[in-house]
Amino acid sequence: MQSNDARIVRGAAIPTAVAGVVATIIGAVVAGADGALGVALGVLVAAVFFGGGLISLGYVGRRWPDLFFGAAFLIYTTQMGFLLGLLLLLRDASFLNGRAFAIGVLAGTAVWLAGQVRAHLKVKTLYVEPASAAPSTGGRP
C-alpha cells in the first residue's frame, strides 16, 4: 500500500471509529444492548465496506492501471452483492435492533465519506509522473 493510500484510509477510518464508539454509546442509552449491537455492527459494516473497496482499488490501480475503471466497477458490484447477502442474512436477526443497524450504517457511511474526502484534499497526489532528474541538453540530442 502506498503512503498516500494509507493516509487516506487512516483519514477515514479514525473518524469512523470515533463516531462508531459515540454512536454505540448513544444506541445503548436509547435502545439498550440490542441498539448498541445494531449501531456497532452497522458502523463496522460501513467501515469494512468502504475500507475494503479503497484498499482493493488502490492495489489494482498500482498493479494494473489500465484496468482501473473496470476493476472499480467489479469491486463495487461485488460489494453490493455482499451487502445484499448480509442484509438478507440479518433481516430477521433477533439479537440486534434493525433500526439501530440502519442508523449505524448511515452514520458510518457519512463519517467515512467525509473523512475520505478530507484526506483526499489534504494528500498531495501527483497525477502526472514527474520528468526524470537527468540534466537537460537544451533540446539537443
PDB file of N, CA and C in Angstrom, residues 10-62:
ATOM      1  N   ARG A  10      -6.416   5.852   6.751  1.00  0.00           N
ATOM      2  CA  ARG A  10      -6.376   6.322   8.149  1.00  0.00           C
ATOM      3  C   ARG A  10      -7.258   7.543   8.350  1.00  0.00           C
ATOM      4  N   GLY A  11      -7.226   8.460   7.386  1.00  0.00           N
ATOM      5  CA  GLY A  11      -8.016   9.686   7.484  1.00  0.00           C
ATOM      6  C   GLY A  11      -9.509   9.427   7.509  1.00  0.00           C
ATOM      7  N   ALA A  12      -9.925   8.296   6.998  1.00  0.00           N
ATOM      8  CA  ALA A  12     -11.340   7.933   7.034  1.00  0.00           C
ATOM      9  C   ALA A  12     -11.649   6.979   8.180  1.00  0.00           C
ATOM     10  N   ALA A  13     -10.732   6.061   8.485  1.00  0.00           N
ATOM     11  CA  ALA A  13     -11.004   5.030   9.491  1.00  0.00           C
ATOM     12  C   ALA A  13     -11.019   5.584  10.913  1.00  0.00           C
ATOM     13  N   ILE A  14     -10.136   6.500  11.222  1.00  0.00           N
ATOM     14  CA  ILE A  14     -10.068   7.021  12.597  1.00  0.00           C
ATOM     15  C   ILE A  14     -11.337   7.790  12.968  1.00  0.00           C
ATOM     16  N   PRO A  15     -11.805   8.740  12.132  1.00  0.00           N
ATOM     17  CA  PRO A  15     -13.061   9.407  12.492  1.00  0.00           C
ATOM     18  C   PRO A  15     -14.252   8.445  12.537  1.00  0.00           C
ATOM     19  N   THR A  16     -14.239   7.433  11.669  1.00  0.00           N
ATOM     20  CA  THR A  16     -15.339   6.460  11.672  1.00  0.00           C
ATOM     21  C   THR A  16     -15.327   5.650  12.960  1.00  0.00           C
ATOM     22  N   ALA A  17     -14.149   5.276  13.435  1.00  0.00           N
ATOM     23  CA  ALA A  17     -14.063   4.531  14.693  1.00  0.00           C
ATOM     24  C   ALA A  17     -14.548   5.377  15.869  1.00  0.00           C
ATOM     25  N   VAL A  18     -14.154   6.638  15.883  1.00  0.00           N
ATOM     26  CA  VAL A  18     -14.607   7.534  16.964  1.00  0.00           C
ATOM     27  C   VAL A  18     -16.122   7.706  16.910  1.00  0.00           C
ATOM     28  N   ALA A  19     -16.648   7.940  15.710  1.00  0.00           N
ATOM     29  CA  ALA A  19     -18.095   8.082  15.556  1.00  0.00           C
ATOM     30  C   ALA A  19     -18.807   6.791  15.931  1.00  0.00           C
ATOM     31  N   GLY A  20     -18.187   5.651  15.631  1.00  0.00           N
ATOM     32  CA  GLY A  20     -18.785   4.371  15.996  1.00  0.00           C
ATOM     33  C   GLY A  20     -18.893   4.184  17.497  1.00  0.00           C
ATOM     34  N   VAL A  21     -17.870   4.587  18.222  1.00  0.00           N
ATOM     35  CA  VAL A  21     -17.913   4.480  19.686  1.00  0.00           C
ATOM     36  C   VAL A  21     -19.004   5.386  20.251  1.00  0.00           C
ATOM     37  N   VAL A  22     -19.055   6.623  19.762  1.00  0.00           N
ATOM     38  CA  VAL A  22     -20.076   7.565  20.231  1.00  0.00           C
ATOM     39  C   VAL A  22     -21.479   7.057  19.882  1.00  0.00           C
ATOM     40  N   ALA A  23     -21.651   6.575  18.655  1.00  0.00           N
ATOM     41  CA  ALA A  23     -22.959   6.077  18.225  1.00  0.00           C
ATOM     42  C   ALA A  23     -23.364   4.834  19.006  1.00  0.00           C
ATOM     43  N   THR A  24     -22.409   3.981  19.344  1.00  0.00           N
ATOM     44  CA  THR A  24     -22.713   2.790  20.129  1.00  0.00           C
ATOM     45  C   THR A  24     -23.188   3.166  21.524  1.00  0.00           C
ATOM     46  N   ILE A  25     -22.552   4.158  22.123  1.00  0.00           N
ATOM     47  CA  ILE A  25     -22.982   4.622  23.448  1.00  0.00           C
ATOM     48  C   ILE A  25     -24.393   5.199  23.367  1.00  0.00           C
ATOM     49  N   ILE A  26     -24.649   6.000  22.336  1.00  0.00           N
ATOM     50  CA  ILE A  26     -25.991   6.570  22.165  1.00  0.00           C
ATOM     51  C   ILE A  26     -27.001   5.463  21.918  1.00  0.00           C
ATOM     52  N   GLY A  27     -26.646   4.473  21.109  1.00  0.00           N
ATOM     53  CA  GLY A  27     -27.536   3.343  20.849  1.00  0.00           C
ATOM     54  C   GLY A  27     -27.842   2.550  22.106  1.00  0.00           C
ATOM     55  N   ALA A  28     -26.846   2.411  22.981  1.00  0.00           N
ATOM     56  CA  ALA A  28     -27.062   1.693  24.232  1.00  0.00           C
ATOM     57  C   ALA A  28     -28.009   2.458  25.149  1.00  0.00           C
ATOM     58  N   VAL A  29     -27.858   3.781  25.189  1.00  0.00           N
ATOM     59  CA  VAL A  29     -28.724   4.597  26.039  1.00  0.00           C
ATOM     60  C   VAL A  29     -30.158   4.599  25.514  1.00  0.00           C
ATOM     61  N   VAL A  30     -30.310   4.720  24.200  1.00  0.00           N
ATOM     62  CA  VAL A  30     -31.640   4.842  23.606  1.00  0.00           C
ATOM     63  C   VAL A  30     -32.353   3.507  23.499  1.00  0.00           C
ATOM     64  N   ALA A  31     -31.652   2.455  23.048  1.00  0.00           N
ATOM     65  CA  ALA A  31     -32.336   1.191  22.750  1.00  0.00           C
ATOM     66  C   ALA A  31     -31.756  -0.012  23.486  1.00  0.00           C
ATOM     67  N   GLY A  32     -30.881   0.193  24.423  1.00  0.00           N
ATOM     68  CA  GLY A  32     -30.346  -0.918  25.196  1.00  0.00           C
ATOM     69  C   GLY A  32     -29.252  -1.677  24.449  1.00  0.00           C
ATOM     70  N   ALA A  33     -29.030  -2.916  24.885  1.00  0.00           N
ATOM     71  CA  ALA A  33     -27.955  -3.735  24.325  1.00  0.00           C
ATOM     72  C   ALA A  33     -28.194  -4.039  22.850  1.00  0.00           C
ATOM     73  N   ASP A  34     -29.449  -4.286  22.470  1.00  0.00           N
ATOM     74  CA  ASP A  34     -29.750  -4.564  21.058  1.00  0.00           C
ATOM     75  C   ASP A  34     -29.431  -3.355  20.185  1.00  0.00           C
ATOM     76  N   GLY A  35     -29.732  -2.173  20.679  1.00  0.00           N
ATOM     77  CA  GLY A  35     -29.434  -0.953  19.933  1.00  0.00           C
ATOM     78  C   GLY A  35     -27.942  -0.721  19.809  1.00  0.00           C
ATOM     79  N   ALA A  36     -27.213  -0.961  20.894  1.00  0.00           N
ATOM     80  CA  ALA A  36     -25.762  -0.785  20.858  1.00  0.00           C
ATOM     81  C   ALA A  36     -25.124  -1.760  19.875  1.00  0.00           C
ATOM     82  N   LEU A  37     -25.569  -3.013  19.901  1.00  0.00           N
ATOM     83  CA  LEU A  37     -25.034  -4.007  18.979  1.00  0.00           C
ATOM     84  C   LEU A  37     -25.388  -3.664  17.540  1.00  0.00           C
ATOM     85  N   GLY A  38     -26.599  -3.211  17.317  1.00  0.00           N
ATOM     86  CA  GLY A  38     -27.021  -2.850  15.973  1.00  0.00           C
ATOM     87  C   GLY A  38     -26.215  -1.697  15.405  1.00  0.00           C
ATOM     88  N   VAL A  39     -26.039  -0.647  16.199  1.00  0.00           N
ATOM     89  CA  VAL A  39     -25.268   0.513  15.739  1.00  0.00           C
ATOM     90  C   VAL A  39     -23.811   0.124  15.506  1.00  0.00           C
ATOM     91  N   ALA A  40     -23.229  -0.612  16.431  1.00  0.00           N
ATOM     92  CA  ALA A  40     -21.824  -1.004  16.286  1.00  0.00           C
ATOM     93  C   ALA A  40     -21.623  -1.870  15.047  1.00  0.00           C
ATOM     94  N   LEU A  41     -22.513  -2.822  14.837  1.00  0.00           N
ATOM     95  CA  LEU A  41     -22.403  -3.677  13.655  1.00  0.00           C
ATOM     96  C   LEU A  41     -22.611  -2.871  12.376  1.00  0.00           C
ATOM     97  N   GLY A  42     -23.521  -1.917  12.400  1.00  0.00           N
ATOM     98  CA  GLY A  42     -23.755  -1.072  11.232  1.00  0.00           C
ATOM     99  C   GLY A  42     -22.550  -0.235  10.869  1.00  0.00           C
ATOM    100  N   VAL A  43     -21.919   0.383  11.857  1.00  0.00           N
ATOM    101  CA  VAL A  43     -20.728   1.192  11.596  1.00  0.00           C
ATOM    102  C   VAL A  43     -19.584   0.298  11.108  1.00  0.00           C
ATOM    103  N   LEU A  44     -19.464  -0.896  11.696  1.00  0.00           N
ATOM    104  CA  LEU A  44     -18.430  -1.832  11.263  1.00  0.00           C
ATOM    105  C   LEU A  44     -18.642  -2.262   9.814  1.00  0.00           C
ATOM    106  N   VAL A  45     -19.878  -2.534   9.451  1.00  0.00           N
ATOM    107  CA  VAL A  45     -20.183  -2.918   8.073  1.00  0.00           C
ATOM    108  C   VAL A  45     -19.794  -1.794   7.109  1.00  0.00           C
ATOM    109  N   ALA A  46     -20.128  -0.568   7.445  1.00  0.00           N
ATOM    110  CA  ALA A  46     -19.783   0.567   6.575  1.00  0.00           C
ATOM    111  C   ALA A  46     -18.270   0.718   6.458  1.00  0.00           C
ATOM    112  N   ALA A  47     -17.558   0.597   7.560  1.00  0.00           N
ATOM    113  CA  ALA A  47     -16.101   0.759   7.531  1.00  0.00           C
ATOM    114  C   ALA A  47     -15.439  -0.349   6.727  1.00  0.00           C
ATOM    115  N   VAL A  48     -15.873  -1.580   6.921  1.00  0.00           N
ATOM    116  CA  VAL A  48     -15.298  -2.702   6.166  1.00  0.00           C
ATOM    117  C   VAL A  48     -15.636  -2.567   4.683  1.00  0.00           C
ATOM    118  N   PHE A  49     -16.858  -2.161   4.398  1.00  0.00           N
ATOM    119  CA  PHE A  49     -17.317  -1.988   3.024  1.00  0.00           C
ATOM    120  C   PHE A  49     -16.450  -0.966   2.289  1.00  0.00           C
ATOM    121  N   PHE A  50     -16.323   0.220   2.833  1.00  0.00           N
ATOM    122  CA  PHE A  50     -15.571   1.276   2.167  1.00  0.00           C
ATOM    123  C   PHE A  50     -14.063   1.062   2.264  1.00  0.00           C
ATOM    124  N   GLY A  51     -13.588   0.600   3.395  1.00  0.00           N
ATOM    125  CA  GLY A  51     -12.158   0.357   3.545  1.00  0.00           C
ATOM    126  C   GLY A  51     -11.660  -0.742   2.624  1.00  0.00           C
ATOM    127  N   GLY A  52     -12.407  -1.823   2.552  1.00  0.00           N
ATOM    128  CA  GLY A  52     -12.023  -2.919   1.667  1.00  0.00           C
ATOM    129  C   GLY A  52     -12.012  -2.493   0.211  1.00  0.00           C
ATOM    130  N   GLY A  53     -13.007  -1.730  -0.179  1.00  0.00           N
ATOM    131  CA  GLY A  53     -13.053  -1.251  -1.555  1.00  0.00           C
ATOM    132  C   GLY A  53     -11.906  -0.318  -1.879  1.00  0.00           C
ATOM    133  N   LEU A  54     -11.581   0.574  -0.948  1.00  0.00           N
ATOM    134  CA  LEU A  54     -10.494   1.530  -1.179  1.00  0.00           C
ATOM    135  C   LEU A  54      -9.145   0.824  -1.261  1.00  0.00           C
ATOM    136  N   ILE A  55      -8.916  -0.137  -0.385  1.00  0.00           N
ATOM    137  CA  ILE A  55      -7.654  -0.880  -0.394  1.00  0.00           C
ATOM    138  C   ILE A  55      -7.546  -1.729  -1.661  1.00  0.00           C
ATOM    139  N   SER A  56      -8.623  -2.398  -2.028  1.00  0.00           N
ATOM    140  CA  SER A  56      -8.614  -3.225  -3.244  1.00  0.00           C
ATOM    141  C   SER A  56      -8.368  -2.378  -4.486  1.00  0.00           C
ATOM    142  N   LEU A  57      -9.025  -1.252  -4.554  1.00  0.00           N
ATOM    143  CA  LEU A  57      -8.875  -0.384  -5.717  1.00  0.00           C
ATOM    144  C   LEU A  57      -7.468   0.212  -5.792  1.00  0.00           C
ATOM    145  N   GLY A  58      -6.884   0.526  -4.657  1.00  0.00           N
ATOM    146  CA  GLY A  58      -5.501   1.002  -4.645  1.00  0.00           C
ATOM    147  C   GLY A  58      -4.535  -0.051  -5.157  1.00  0.00           C
ATOM    148  N   TYR A  59      -4.759  -1.305  -4.767  1.00  0.00           N
ATOM    149  CA  TYR A  59      -3.911  -2.401  -5.224  1.00  0.00           C
ATOM    150  C   TYR A  59      -4.019  -2.577  -6.738  1.00  0.00           C
ATOM    151  N   VAL A  60      -5.243  -2.603  -7.232  1.00  0.00           N
ATOM    152  CA  VAL A  60      -5.451  -2.770  -8.674  1.00  0.00           C
ATOM    153  C   VAL A  60      -4.871  -1.585  -9.435  1.00  0.00           C
ATOM    154  N   GLY A  61      -5.039  -0.380  -8.916  1.00  0.00           N
ATOM    155  CA  GLY A  61      -4.523   0.806  -9.582  1.00  0.00           C
ATOM    156  C   GLY A  61      -3.010   0.806  -9.710  1.00  0.00           C
ATOM    157  N   ARG A  62      -2.319   0.263  -8.726  1.00  0.00           N
ATOM    158  CA  ARG A  62      -0.864   0.170  -8.801  1.00  0.00           C
ATOM    159  C   ARG A  62      -0.419  -0.973  -9.702  1.00  0.00           C
TER     160      ARG A  62
END
